[in-house]
Tab-separated table of C-alpha atoms and ligand atoms in Angstrom:
chain	number	residue	atom	x	y	z
Q	1	UNK	CA	21.064	-7.885	25.481
Q	2	UNK	CA	17.768	-7.927	23.638
Q	3	UNK	CA	17.881	-7.883	19.868
Q	4	UNK	CA	16.207	-4.896	18.263
Q	5	UNK	CA	14.288	-4.631	15.012
Q	6	UNK	CA	16.299	-3.400	11.969
Q	7	UNK	CA	16.151	0.345	11.383
Q	8	UNK	CA	13.330	1.485	9.106
Q	9	UNK	CA	11.205	-1.625	9.703
Q	10	UNK	CA	8.269	-2.191	12.044
Q	11	UNK	CA	6.026	-4.874	13.469
Q	12	UNK	CA	2.353	-5.094	12.653
Q	13	UNK	CA	0.562	-6.220	15.815
Q	14	UNK	CA	-2.954	-6.740	17.141
Q	15	UNK	CA	-4.494	-3.446	18.130
Q	16	UNK	CA	-4.636	-4.112	21.863
Q	17	UNK	CA	-0.866	-4.655	22.025
Q	18	UNK	CA	-0.035	-1.207	20.668
Q	19	UNK	CA	0.074	1.825	22.930
Q	20	UNK	CA	1.073	4.190	20.125
Q	21	UNK	CA	1.325	4.102	16.331
Q	22	UNK	CA	-2.163	2.723	15.803
Q	23	UNK	CA	-1.350	2.453	12.084
Q	24	UNK	CA	0.547	-0.743	12.891
Q	25	UNK	CA	-2.648	-2.514	14.037
Q	26	UNK	CA	-3.041	-5.760	12.120
Q	27	UNK	CA	-6.828	-5.377	12.127
Q	28	UNK	CA	-6.496	-2.188	10.079
Q	29	UNK	CA	-4.051	-3.864	7.682
Q	30	UNK	CA	-6.471	-6.777	7.260
Q	31	UNK	CA	-9.322	-4.381	6.579
Q	32	UNK	CA	-7.319	-2.440	4.017
Q	33	UNK	CA	-6.067	-5.548	2.283
Q	34	UNK	CA	-9.617	-6.856	1.995
Q	35	UNK	CA	-10.712	-3.542	0.450
Q	36	UNK	CA	-7.817	-3.737	-2.008
Q	37	UNK	CA	-8.691	-7.282	-3.015
Q	38	UNK	CA	-12.314	-6.314	-3.387
Q	39	UNK	CA	-11.674	-3.344	-5.666
Q	40	UNK	CA	-9.110	-5.309	-7.705
Q	41	UNK	CA	-11.811	-7.883	-8.324
Q	42	UNK	CA	-14.322	-5.232	-9.380
Q	43	UNK	CA	-11.860	-3.779	-11.894
Q	44	UNK	CA	-10.893	-7.204	-13.215
Q	45	UNK	CA	-7.380	-7.582	-11.740
Q	46	UNK	CA	-6.181	-11.025	-10.627
Q	47	UNK	CA	-3.540	-11.614	-7.989
Q	48	UNK	CA	0.084	-12.435	-8.743
Q	49	UNK	CA	2.633	-13.347	-6.046
Q	50	UNK	CA	6.300	-13.255	-6.895
Q	51	UNK	CA	9.294	-13.943	-4.627
Q	52	UNK	CA	10.775	-11.101	-2.609
Q	53	UNK	CA	14.233	-11.988	-3.929
Q	54	UNK	CA	15.106	-11.556	-7.577
Q	55	UNK	CA	18.320	-11.473	-9.568
Q	56	UNK	CA	19.926	-8.058	-9.167
Q	57	UNK	CA	20.160	-7.629	-12.930
Q	58	UNK	CA	16.365	-7.515	-13.169
Q	59	UNK	CA	16.218	-4.177	-11.353
Q	60	UNK	CA	19.355	-2.818	-13.003
Q	61	UNK	CA	17.786	-3.393	-16.399
Q	62	UNK	CA	14.153	-2.962	-15.399
Q	63	UNK	CA	14.136	0.053	-13.087
Q	64	UNK	CA	17.231	1.774	-14.512
Q	65	UNK	CA	20.804	2.369	-13.316
Q	66	UNK	CA	20.299	6.130	-12.971
Q	67	UNK	CA	17.323	5.857	-10.615
Q	68	UNK	CA	18.008	6.437	-6.893
Q	69	UNK	CA	16.413	3.068	-6.183
Q	70	UNK	CA	19.003	1.131	-8.182
Q	71	UNK	CA	22.016	3.369	-7.656
Q	72	UNK	CA	21.660	3.854	-3.891
Q	73	UNK	CA	18.861	1.964	-2.250
Q	74	UNK	CA	18.948	-1.723	-3.076
Q	75	UNK	CA	19.485	-4.504	-0.563
Q	76	UNK	CA	21.831	-6.615	-2.663
Q	77	UNK	CA	23.800	-9.648	-1.516
Q	78	UNK	CA	25.583	-12.714	-2.823
Q	79	UNK	CA	23.915	-16.006	-1.966
Q	80	UNK	CA	25.911	-19.115	-1.133
Q	81	UNK	CA	26.154	-19.935	-4.836
Q	82	UNK	CA	27.733	-16.491	-5.450
Q	83	UNK	CA	24.661	-15.212	-7.316
Q	84	UNK	CA	23.842	-11.570	-6.852
Q	85	UNK	CA	20.304	-11.304	-5.500
Q	86	UNK	CA	18.278	-8.274	-4.428
Q	87	UNK	CA	15.327	-7.835	-2.098
Q	88	UNK	CA	12.731	-6.374	-4.441
Q	89	UNK	CA	12.565	-2.572	-4.172
Q	90	UNK	CA	9.367	-2.442	-6.253
Q	91	UNK	CA	6.906	-4.786	-7.914
Q	92	UNK	CA	6.694	-3.884	-11.600
Q	93	UNK	CA	9.985	-5.438	-12.737
Q	94	UNK	CA	9.124	-8.626	-10.804
Q	95	UNK	CA	5.748	-8.949	-12.518
Q	96	UNK	CA	7.414	-8.417	-15.898
Q	97	UNK	CA	10.016	-11.089	-15.130
Q	98	UNK	CA	7.299	-13.583	-14.297
Q	99	UNK	CA	5.267	-12.546	-17.322
Q	100	UNK	CA	8.186	-13.073	-19.689
Q	101	UNK	CA	9.550	-16.197	-18.095
Q	102	UNK	CA	6.184	-17.943	-18.334
Q	103	UNK	CA	5.422	-16.561	-21.811
Q	104	UNK	CA	2.142	-15.261	-20.502
Q	105	UNK	CA	1.685	-13.100	-23.584
Q	106	UNK	CA	1.021	-16.249	-25.613
Q	107	UNK	CA	-1.832	-17.149	-23.300
Q	108	UNK	CA	-3.929	-14.001	-23.656
Q	109	UNK	CA	-3.593	-10.571	-25.279
Q	110	UNK	CA	-4.320	-8.664	-22.046
Q	111	UNK	CA	-3.270	-9.242	-18.486
Q	112	UNK	CA	-4.507	-7.394	-15.466
Q	113	UNK	CA	-2.566	-8.358	-12.377
Q	114	UNK	CA	-2.349	-7.024	-8.832
Q	115	UNK	CA	-0.055	-7.662	-5.874
Q	116	UNK	CA	0.136	-6.837	-2.196
Q	117	UNK	CA	3.462	-7.236	-0.419
Q	118	UNK	CA	6.643	-5.842	1.085
Q	119	UNK	CA	9.248	-3.827	-0.831
Q	120	UNK	CA	12.754	-3.001	0.413
Q	121	UNK	CA	14.669	0.220	-0.087
Q	122	UNK	CA	17.687	1.365	1.868
Q	123	UNK	CA	16.381	4.897	2.380
Q	124	UNK	CA	17.093	7.567	4.923
Q	125	UNK	CA	14.569	6.961	7.665
Q	126	UNK	CA	11.918	9.609	8.170
Q	127	UNK	CA	8.191	9.824	8.826
Q	128	UNK	CA	6.344	7.905	6.122
Q	129	UNK	CA	9.521	6.413	4.668
Q	130	UNK	CA	10.603	2.926	5.634
Q	131	UNK	CA	13.238	0.440	4.604
Q	132	UNK	CA	10.554	-2.218	4.364
Q	133	UNK	CA	7.304	-0.762	3.110
Q	134	UNK	CA	4.249	-2.477	1.645
Q	135	UNK	CA	2.555	-1.820	-1.642
Q	136	UNK	CA	-0.689	-2.640	-3.306
Q	137	UNK	CA	0.114	-2.450	-7.007
Q	138	UNK	CA	-1.572	-3.225	-10.303
Q	139	UNK	CA	-0.140	-3.840	-13.752
Q	140	UNK	CA	-2.328	-3.798	-16.884
Q	141	UNK	CA	-0.325	-5.338	-19.690
Q	142	UNK	CA	-1.130	-5.391	-23.406
Q	143	UNK	CA	-3.309	-2.337	-23.941
Q	144	UNK	CA	-2.152	1.000	-25.324
Q	145	UNK	CA	-5.657	2.451	-25.012
Q	146	UNK	CA	-5.973	5.662	-22.980
Q	147	UNK	CA	-8.926	4.029	-21.199
Q	148	UNK	CA	-6.473	1.551	-19.704
Q	149	UNK	CA	-4.504	4.444	-18.120
Q	150	UNK	CA	-7.747	6.016	-16.885
Q	151	UNK	CA	-9.050	2.695	-15.542
Q	152	UNK	CA	-5.962	2.110	-13.378
Q	153	UNK	CA	-5.966	5.675	-12.105
Q	154	UNK	CA	-9.703	5.398	-11.397
Q	155	UNK	CA	-9.121	2.216	-9.425
Q	156	UNK	CA	-6.676	3.905	-7.058
Q	157	UNK	CA	-8.693	7.092	-6.782
Q	158	UNK	CA	-11.905	5.165	-6.097
Q	159	UNK	CA	-10.183	2.995	-3.497
Q	160	UNK	CA	-8.871	6.013	-1.594
Q	161	UNK	CA	-12.261	7.719	-1.730
Q	162	UNK	CA	-14.028	4.548	-0.664
Q	163	UNK	CA	-11.702	4.332	2.332
Q	164	UNK	CA	-13.031	7.735	3.302
Q	165	UNK	CA	-10.041	9.925	2.416
Q	166	UNK	CA	-10.464	13.577	1.572
Q	167	UNK	CA	-7.952	16.310	0.622
Q	168	UNK	CA	-6.253	14.098	-1.906
Q	169	UNK	CA	-4.952	15.426	-5.221
Q	170	UNK	CA	-4.403	13.504	-8.411
Q	171	UNK	CA	-1.393	14.928	-10.274
Q	172	UNK	CA	-1.194	14.059	-13.939
Q	173	UNK	CA	1.527	14.545	-16.515
Q	174	UNK	CA	2.984	13.009	-19.641
Q	175	UNK	CA	6.688	12.382	-20.148
Q	176	UNK	CA	6.216	11.570	-23.844
Q	177	UNK	CA	8.176	9.035	-25.848
Q	178	UNK	CA	11.966	8.488	-25.722
Q	179	UNK	CA	12.716	11.095	-28.399
Q	180	UNK	CA	10.526	13.803	-26.884
Q	181	UNK	CA	12.084	13.159	-23.476
Q	182	UNK	CA	15.528	13.527	-25.027
Q	183	UNK	CA	14.586	16.894	-26.566
Q	184	UNK	CA	13.129	18.032	-23.289
Q	185	UNK	CA	16.213	16.883	-21.350
Q	186	UNK	CA	18.370	19.059	-23.595
Q	187	UNK	CA	16.038	22.037	-23.225
Q	188	UNK	CA	15.980	21.650	-19.447
Q	189	UNK	CA	19.791	21.432	-19.241
Q	190	UNK	CA	20.038	24.502	-21.444
Q	191	UNK	CA	17.653	26.347	-19.123
Q	192	UNK	CA	19.423	25.216	-15.938
Q	193	UNK	CA	23.004	25.823	-17.137
Q	194	UNK	CA	23.171	29.515	-16.169
Q	195	UNK	CA	21.810	28.611	-12.692
Q	196	UNK	CA	24.050	25.575	-12.181
Q	197	UNK	CA	26.112	27.042	-9.352
Q	198	UNK	CA	22.945	27.892	-7.363
Q	199	UNK	CA	21.455	24.387	-7.600
Q	200	UNK	CA	21.436	22.036	-4.598
Q	201	UNK	CA	24.229	19.459	-4.417
Q	202	UNK	CA	21.801	16.678	-5.292
Q	203	UNK	CA	20.492	18.494	-8.355
Q	204	UNK	CA	24.044	19.230	-9.506
Q	205	UNK	CA	24.699	15.524	-9.339
Q	206	UNK	CA	21.561	14.834	-11.401
Q	207	UNK	CA	22.327	17.468	-14.026
Q	208	UNK	CA	24.317	15.167	-16.323
Q	209	UNK	CA	22.857	11.764	-15.547
Q	210	UNK	CA	19.172	12.403	-15.049
Q	211	UNK	CA	18.192	16.087	-15.272
Q	212	UNK	CA	14.446	15.304	-15.296
Q	213	UNK	CA	14.716	14.259	-11.665
Q	214	UNK	CA	15.750	17.826	-10.784
Q	215	UNK	CA	12.083	18.697	-11.357
Q	216	UNK	CA	11.303	16.551	-8.302
Q	217	UNK	CA	13.667	18.438	-6.019
Q	218	UNK	CA	12.239	19.708	-2.747
Q	219	UNK	CA	15.167	22.119	-2.124
Q	220	UNK	CA	13.804	25.709	-1.987
Q	221	UNK	CA	16.592	27.148	-4.173
Q	222	UNK	CA	15.895	24.523	-6.873
Q	223	UNK	CA	12.181	25.190	-6.755
Q	224	UNK	CA	12.775	28.896	-7.202
Q	225	UNK	CA	14.981	28.267	-10.244
Q	226	UNK	CA	12.490	25.778	-11.696
Q	227	UNK	CA	9.633	28.261	-11.629
Q	228	UNK	CA	10.316	29.380	-15.191
Q	229	UNK	CA	11.666	26.079	-16.510
Q	230	UNK	CA	10.219	24.833	-19.800
Q	231	UNK	CA	7.276	22.429	-19.530
Q	232	UNK	CA	7.652	18.859	-20.733
Q	233	UNK	CA	4.120	19.043	-22.146
Q	234	UNK	CA	5.399	21.458	-24.797
Q	235	UNK	CA	7.892	18.858	-25.992
Q	236	UNK	CA	5.506	15.947	-26.452
Q	237	UNK	CA	5.485	14.109	-29.770
Q	238	UNK	CA	2.161	14.128	-31.569
Q	239	UNK	CA	1.064	10.633	-30.553
Q	240	UNK	CA	1.905	11.170	-26.877
Q	241	UNK	CA	0.096	14.497	-26.978
Q	242	UNK	CA	-3.121	13.028	-28.365
Q	243	UNK	CA	-2.855	10.015	-26.041
Q	244	UNK	CA	-2.558	12.369	-23.095
Q	245	UNK	CA	-5.564	14.388	-24.200
Q	246	UNK	CA	-7.610	11.221	-24.431
Q	247	UNK	CA	-6.523	10.113	-20.946
Q	248	UNK	CA	-7.660	13.501	-19.602
Q	249	UNK	CA	-10.994	13.157	-21.413
Q	250	UNK	CA	-11.481	9.629	-20.080
Q	251	UNK	CA	-10.881	10.830	-16.518
Q	252	UNK	CA	-13.341	13.669	-17.042
Q	253	UNK	CA	-15.882	11.160	-18.282
Q	254	UNK	CA	-15.416	9.230	-15.021
Q	255	UNK	CA	-15.665	12.488	-13.041
Q	256	UNK	CA	-12.248	11.994	-11.539
Q	257	UNK	CA	-10.738	15.381	-10.750
Q	258	UNK	CA	-7.086	15.800	-11.712
Q	259	UNK	CA	-4.547	18.530	-11.704
Q	260	UNK	CA	-2.034	18.901	-14.533
Q	261	UNK	CA	1.457	18.951	-13.078
Q	262	UNK	CA	4.168	19.359	-15.688
Q	263	UNK	CA	6.861	18.937	-12.996
Q	264	UNK	CA	5.826	15.363	-12.196
Q	265	UNK	CA	8.430	12.934	-13.566
Q	266	UNK	CA	8.578	10.052	-10.992
Q	267	UNK	CA	11.662	8.294	-9.730
Q	268	UNK	CA	11.834	5.217	-11.915
Q	269	UNK	CA	13.318	5.240	-15.405
Q	270	UNK	CA	10.796	3.027	-17.168
Q	271	UNK	CA	7.952	5.492	-17.666
Q	272	UNK	CA	6.785	6.807	-21.018
Q	273	UNK	CA	3.738	8.978	-21.733
Q	274	UNK	CA	1.246	9.207	-18.840
Q	275	UNK	CA	2.555	9.481	-15.271
Q	276	UNK	CA	0.492	10.215	-12.174
Q	277	UNK	CA	0.681	10.509	-8.440
Q	278	UNK	CA	-1.960	10.919	-5.741
Q	279	UNK	CA	-0.839	13.032	-2.815
Q	280	UNK	CA	-2.323	13.855	0.554
Q	281	UNK	CA	-1.880	17.271	2.108
Q	282	UNK	CA	-1.622	15.555	5.501
Q	283	UNK	CA	1.509	13.525	4.875
Q	284	UNK	CA	4.263	16.146	5.043
Q	285	UNK	CA	7.371	15.710	2.904
Q	286	UNK	CA	6.620	12.096	1.948
Q	287	UNK	CA	3.199	12.983	0.641
Q	288	UNK	CA	2.755	10.479	-2.168
Q	289	UNK	CA	0.026	7.974	-1.407
Q	290	UNK	CA	0.639	6.198	-4.679
Q	291	UNK	CA	1.783	6.674	-8.207
Q	292	UNK	CA	2.547	5.042	-11.479
Q	293	UNK	CA	2.178	5.430	-15.173
Q	294	UNK	CA	2.653	3.930	-18.596
Q	295	UNK	CA	5.787	1.926	-19.287
Q	296	UNK	CA	5.457	0.863	-22.909
Q	297	UNK	CA	9.165	0.144	-23.509
Q	298	UNK	CA	9.925	-1.916	-20.405
Q	299	UNK	CA	8.863	-5.376	-21.552
Q	300	UNK	CA	10.875	-5.041	-24.764
Q	301	UNK	CA	13.933	-3.785	-22.901
Q	302	UNK	CA	13.786	-6.919	-20.750
Q	303	UNK	CA	13.982	-9.067	-23.878
Q	304	UNK	CA	10.241	-9.568	-24.405
Q	305	UNK	CA	7.724	-8.511	-27.040
Q	306	UNK	CA	6.961	-4.853	-27.662
Q	307	UNK	CA	3.907	-4.646	-25.397
Q	308	UNK	CA	2.369	-1.546	-23.883
Q	309	UNK	CA	1.559	-1.493	-20.167
Q	310	UNK	CA	0.317	0.715	-17.358
Q	311	UNK	CA	0.411	0.338	-13.581
Q	312	UNK	CA	0.732	1.919	-10.171
Q	313	UNK	CA	1.874	1.174	-6.639
Q	314	UNK	CA	0.406	2.592	-3.462
Q	315	UNK	CA	2.100	2.612	-0.056
Q	316	UNK	CA	-0.121	0.854	2.481
Q	317	UNK	CA	1.595	2.539	5.496
Q	318	UNK	CA	0.878	5.984	4.099
Q	319	UNK	CA	-2.726	5.175	3.248
Q	320	UNK	CA	-3.377	3.952	6.804
Q	321	UNK	CA	-1.593	6.919	8.357
Q	322	UNK	CA	-3.687	9.303	6.275
Q	323	UNK	CA	-6.897	7.468	7.220
Q	324	UNK	CA	-6.034	7.786	10.887
Q	325	UNK	CA	-4.983	11.409	10.726
Q	326	UNK	CA	-8.231	12.224	8.901
Q	327	UNK	CA	-10.090	10.212	11.530
Q	328	UNK	CA	-12.054	8.251	8.949
Q	329	UNK	CA	-14.214	5.489	10.285
Q	330	UNK	CA	-12.383	2.167	10.069
Q	331	UNK	CA	-14.789	-0.757	10.323
Q	332	UNK	CA	-11.903	-3.009	11.258
Q	333	UNK	CA	-13.102	-5.902	13.309
Q	334	UNK	CA	-11.151	-5.223	16.494
Q	335	UNK	CA	-13.532	-6.699	18.943
Q	336	UNK	CA	-14.488	-10.207	20.042
Q	337	UNK	CA	-18.238	-10.306	20.429
Q	338	UNK	CA	-18.145	-12.416	23.550
Q	339	UNK	CA	-15.639	-13.250	26.274
Q	340	UNK	CA	-16.610	-16.209	28.415
Q	341	UNK	CA	-15.371	-16.500	31.984
Q	342	UNK	CA	-16.133	-19.855	33.635
Q	343	UNK	CA	-15.702	-20.141	37.379
Q	344	UNK	CA	-15.194	-23.798	38.297
Q	345	UNK	CA	-14.437	-27.073	36.577
Q	346	UNK	CA	-17.903	-28.081	35.435
Q	347	UNK	CA	-18.567	-24.553	34.089
Q	348	UNK	CA	-15.245	-24.705	32.299
Q	349	UNK	CA	-16.173	-27.839	30.343
Q	350	UNK	CA	-19.605	-26.586	29.363
Q	351	UNK	CA	-18.248	-23.203	28.362
Q	352	UNK	CA	-15.589	-24.783	26.209
Q	353	UNK	CA	-18.203	-26.671	24.280
Q	354	UNK	CA	-20.351	-23.515	24.039
Q	355	UNK	CA	-17.323	-21.648	22.676
Q	356	UNK	CA	-17.011	-24.029	19.736
Q	357	UNK	CA	-20.753	-23.837	19.039
Q	358	UNK	CA	-20.575	-20.043	18.964
Q	359	UNK	CA	-17.713	-20.171	16.504
Q	360	UNK	CA	-19.625	-22.616	14.328
Q	361	UNK	CA	-22.229	-19.831	14.157
Q	362	UNK	CA	-19.491	-17.371	13.051
Q	363	UNK	CA	-19.372	-15.538	16.377
Q	364	UNK	CA	-15.956	-14.194	17.395
Q	365	UNK	CA	-15.781	-15.595	20.901
Q	366	UNK	CA	-12.986	-16.072	23.424
Q	367	UNK	CA	-12.752	-17.943	26.697
Q	368	UNK	CA	-10.679	-17.442	29.790
Q	369	UNK	CA	-8.492	-20.488	30.535
Q	370	UNK	CA	-6.469	-18.823	33.219
Q	371	UNK	CA	-8.154	-19.639	36.538
Q	372	UNK	CA	-7.359	-16.078	37.515
Q	373	UNK	CA	-9.474	-13.949	39.813
Q	374	UNK	CA	-12.647	-12.665	38.162
Q	375	UNK	CA	-11.384	-9.089	38.374
Q	376	UNK	CA	-8.248	-9.932	36.415
Q	377	UNK	CA	-10.210	-11.826	33.779
Q	378	UNK	CA	-12.569	-8.875	33.371
Q	379	UNK	CA	-9.605	-6.567	32.979
Q	380	UNK	CA	-8.291	-8.740	30.160
Q	381	UNK	CA	-11.738	-8.808	28.489
Q	382	UNK	CA	-11.672	-5.041	28.625
Q	383	UNK	CA	-8.198	-4.962	27.199
Q	384	UNK	CA	-9.121	-6.981	24.116
Q	385	UNK	CA	-12.272	-4.831	23.868
Q	386	UNK	CA	-14.786	-7.660	24.090
Q	387	UNK	CA	-18.329	-6.421	23.500
Q	388	UNK	CA	-19.913	-8.769	26.037
Q	389	UNK	CA	-18.726	-10.931	28.904
Q	390	UNK	CA	-20.508	-14.075	29.988
Q	391	UNK	CA	-19.734	-15.186	33.532
Q	392	UNK	CA	-20.862	-18.503	34.912
Q	393	UNK	CA	-19.849	-20.648	37.906
Q	394	UNK	CA	-20.558	-24.289	38.757
Q	395	UNK	CA	-23.567	-23.347	40.910
Q	396	UNK	CA	-25.092	-21.301	38.124
Q	397	UNK	CA	-24.639	-24.213	35.736
Q	398	UNK	CA	-26.963	-26.145	38.012
Q	399	UNK	CA	-29.572	-23.358	37.924
Q	400	UNK	CA	-28.934	-22.640	34.240
Q	401	UNK	CA	-28.372	-18.900	34.820
Q	402	UNK	CA	-25.412	-16.914	33.574
Q	403	UNK	CA	-24.479	-13.246	33.959
Q	404	UNK	CA	-24.112	-11.297	30.728
Q	405	UNK	CA	-22.313	-7.989	30.922
Q	406	UNK	CA	-22.421	-5.386	28.179
Q	407	UNK	CA	-18.873	-4.045	28.329
Q	408	UNK	CA	-19.786	-0.703	26.738
Q	409	UNK	CA	-22.666	0.229	29.029
Q	410	UNK	CA	-21.396	-1.702	32.057
Q	411	UNK	CA	-24.914	-3.175	32.578
Q	412	UNK	CA	-25.305	-6.851	33.486
Q	413	UNK	CA	-28.268	-9.120	33.673
Q	414	UNK	CA	-29.048	-12.759	34.043
Q	415	UNK	CA	-29.762	-14.927	31.010
Q	416	UNK	CA	-30.414	-18.650	30.518
Q	417	UNK	CA	-27.204	-20.534	29.826
Q	418	UNK	CA	-27.855	-21.890	26.355
Q	419	UNK	CA	-26.677	-21.083	22.851
Q	420	UNK	CA	-29.965	-19.678	21.548
Q	421	UNK	CA	-30.425	-17.250	24.441
Q	422	UNK	CA	-26.840	-16.037	24.170
Q	423	UNK	CA	-27.134	-15.513	20.422
Q	424	UNK	CA	-30.333	-13.581	20.893
Q	425	UNK	CA	-28.663	-11.240	23.365
Q	426	UNK	CA	-25.424	-10.523	21.563
Q	427	UNK	CA	-26.403	-10.402	17.898
F	501	HAM	P1	6.987	4.280	-6.319
F	501	HAM	O1	6.476	5.662	-6.540
F	501	HAM	O2	8.439	4.132	-6.133
F	501	HAM	O3	6.477	3.429	-7.543
F	501	HAM	O4	6.244	3.645	-5.074
F	501	HAM	C1	4.836	3.598	-5.014
F	501	HAM	C2	4.332	4.079	-3.654
F	501	HAM	O5	4.926	3.297	-2.624
F	501	HAM	C3	4.715	5.520	-3.294
F	501	HAM	O6	3.801	6.430	-3.845
F	501	HAM	C4	4.626	5.478	-1.782
F	501	HAM	O7	3.281	5.604	-1.350
F	501	HAM	C5	5.094	4.081	-1.452
F	501	HAM	N1	6.520	4.066	-1.057
F	501	HAM	C6	7.602	4.053	-1.863
F	501	HAM	N2	8.739	4.012	-1.134
F	501	HAM	C7	8.363	4.016	0.157
F	501	HAM	C8	9.054	3.969	1.410
F	501	HAM	N3	10.387	3.909	1.470
F	501	HAM	N4	8.338	3.976	2.555
F	501	HAM	C9	6.976	4.022	2.522
F	501	HAM	N5	6.270	4.045	1.382
F	501	HAM	C10	6.940	4.046	0.218
F	501	HAM	C11	6.760	2.107	-7.721
F	501	HAM	O8	7.260	1.401	-6.908
F	501	HAM	C12	6.279	1.592	-9.065
F	501	HAM	N6	6.610	0.148	-9.159
F	501	HAM	C13	4.798	1.819	-9.250
F	501	HAM	C14	4.309	1.314	-10.564
F	501	HAM	C15	3.673	0.150	-10.778
F	501	HAM	N7	4.469	1.914	-11.723
F	501	HAM	C16	3.938	1.169	-12.696
F	501	HAM	N8	3.481	0.084	-12.122
């Protein structure tokens, strides 16, 4: 019996090994990750890598017991020392743990950190939703300035645009401070009470514990009821209100289009003030490409100083899937420039040395070691999408003449067998 991959997970493989689900091509992941690193650098974010296991308590306290993530979706287990550990479901709490443990706040007043890595959530499997997904996330710690919110949002928006995406919408909202959220919660419950019996089972469950999450419901009957629900923006305290206005102005200054969405609350409990999400109309039900917001109270609630912070996470799977469905050009380097096929022992030795010299010149080159028939070797070259094939036998070594085939046009011609001539032809 062969052993299958766990449900909700997937392999990322070289492009030529995939016959479907091109989004799992490692070349595309490499391309995207390089773009993420590049933009992080431009916006002044430095990389942080934290373990994928953390103490369970971190997420219980950091993400919140009433969130779906903590109450239903965590991969939690006891290790051999009977400690409860959890595979990280998200990155923010992990960054905060590292930040506090290493007293990073004593080292500098601001910290701008980014991460790229896997997250684990035991979710119901569906398109665009995985049990192991990957996020590019940023956390800007130490600034309460509205420009810091706008800068992070701009980073994600600019990245998605730079990747060539269109039809994306930036949804923006503010969930105010703790007191204004409490007032709003009461007002929302008051509004929903007469409709309670018509709400979906999930929303009924959320009514007492976390009524704000009802705003997120996709159930048609809930959406109908919510049409006339009060808006959280009318319940904002004065400071949150003016902060929000300044975030909107900052985005306008950067010419980043946004759409106010007073139903946006997000699924994690740590947010205060600004929250945002970028959606794609192409993604179906799981349409969030990324989201985040301000989480000014989180560091303090984890036992640290009272520091403001803002961040976001974006799902790499969903970004790639949207790029592919929008057919954007992906300059991922799929193709070896040259595939060398030696025919005979003396050719083999000379080609092997040529191969290294090509690589020393930064040429992506491959060589056939198989001793297979020429036809089979050519088929493989085609398979890995080599741009050119160089074919040379022992006799041709003696006459210093190789065959170079352009794999796109199918044309071949003879060229001298030396590094300079080959470089001239293929570059
Ligand atoms: P989140 O909204 O839970 O936020 O996740 C961020 C993004 O990760 C989502 O918008 C989505 O693209 C992707 N994502 C989440 N779950 C899945 C899944 N099961 N399968 C595929 N993609 C998924 C956070 O995690 C926060 N830590 C973001 C943040 C950082 N807020 C402040 N700082």
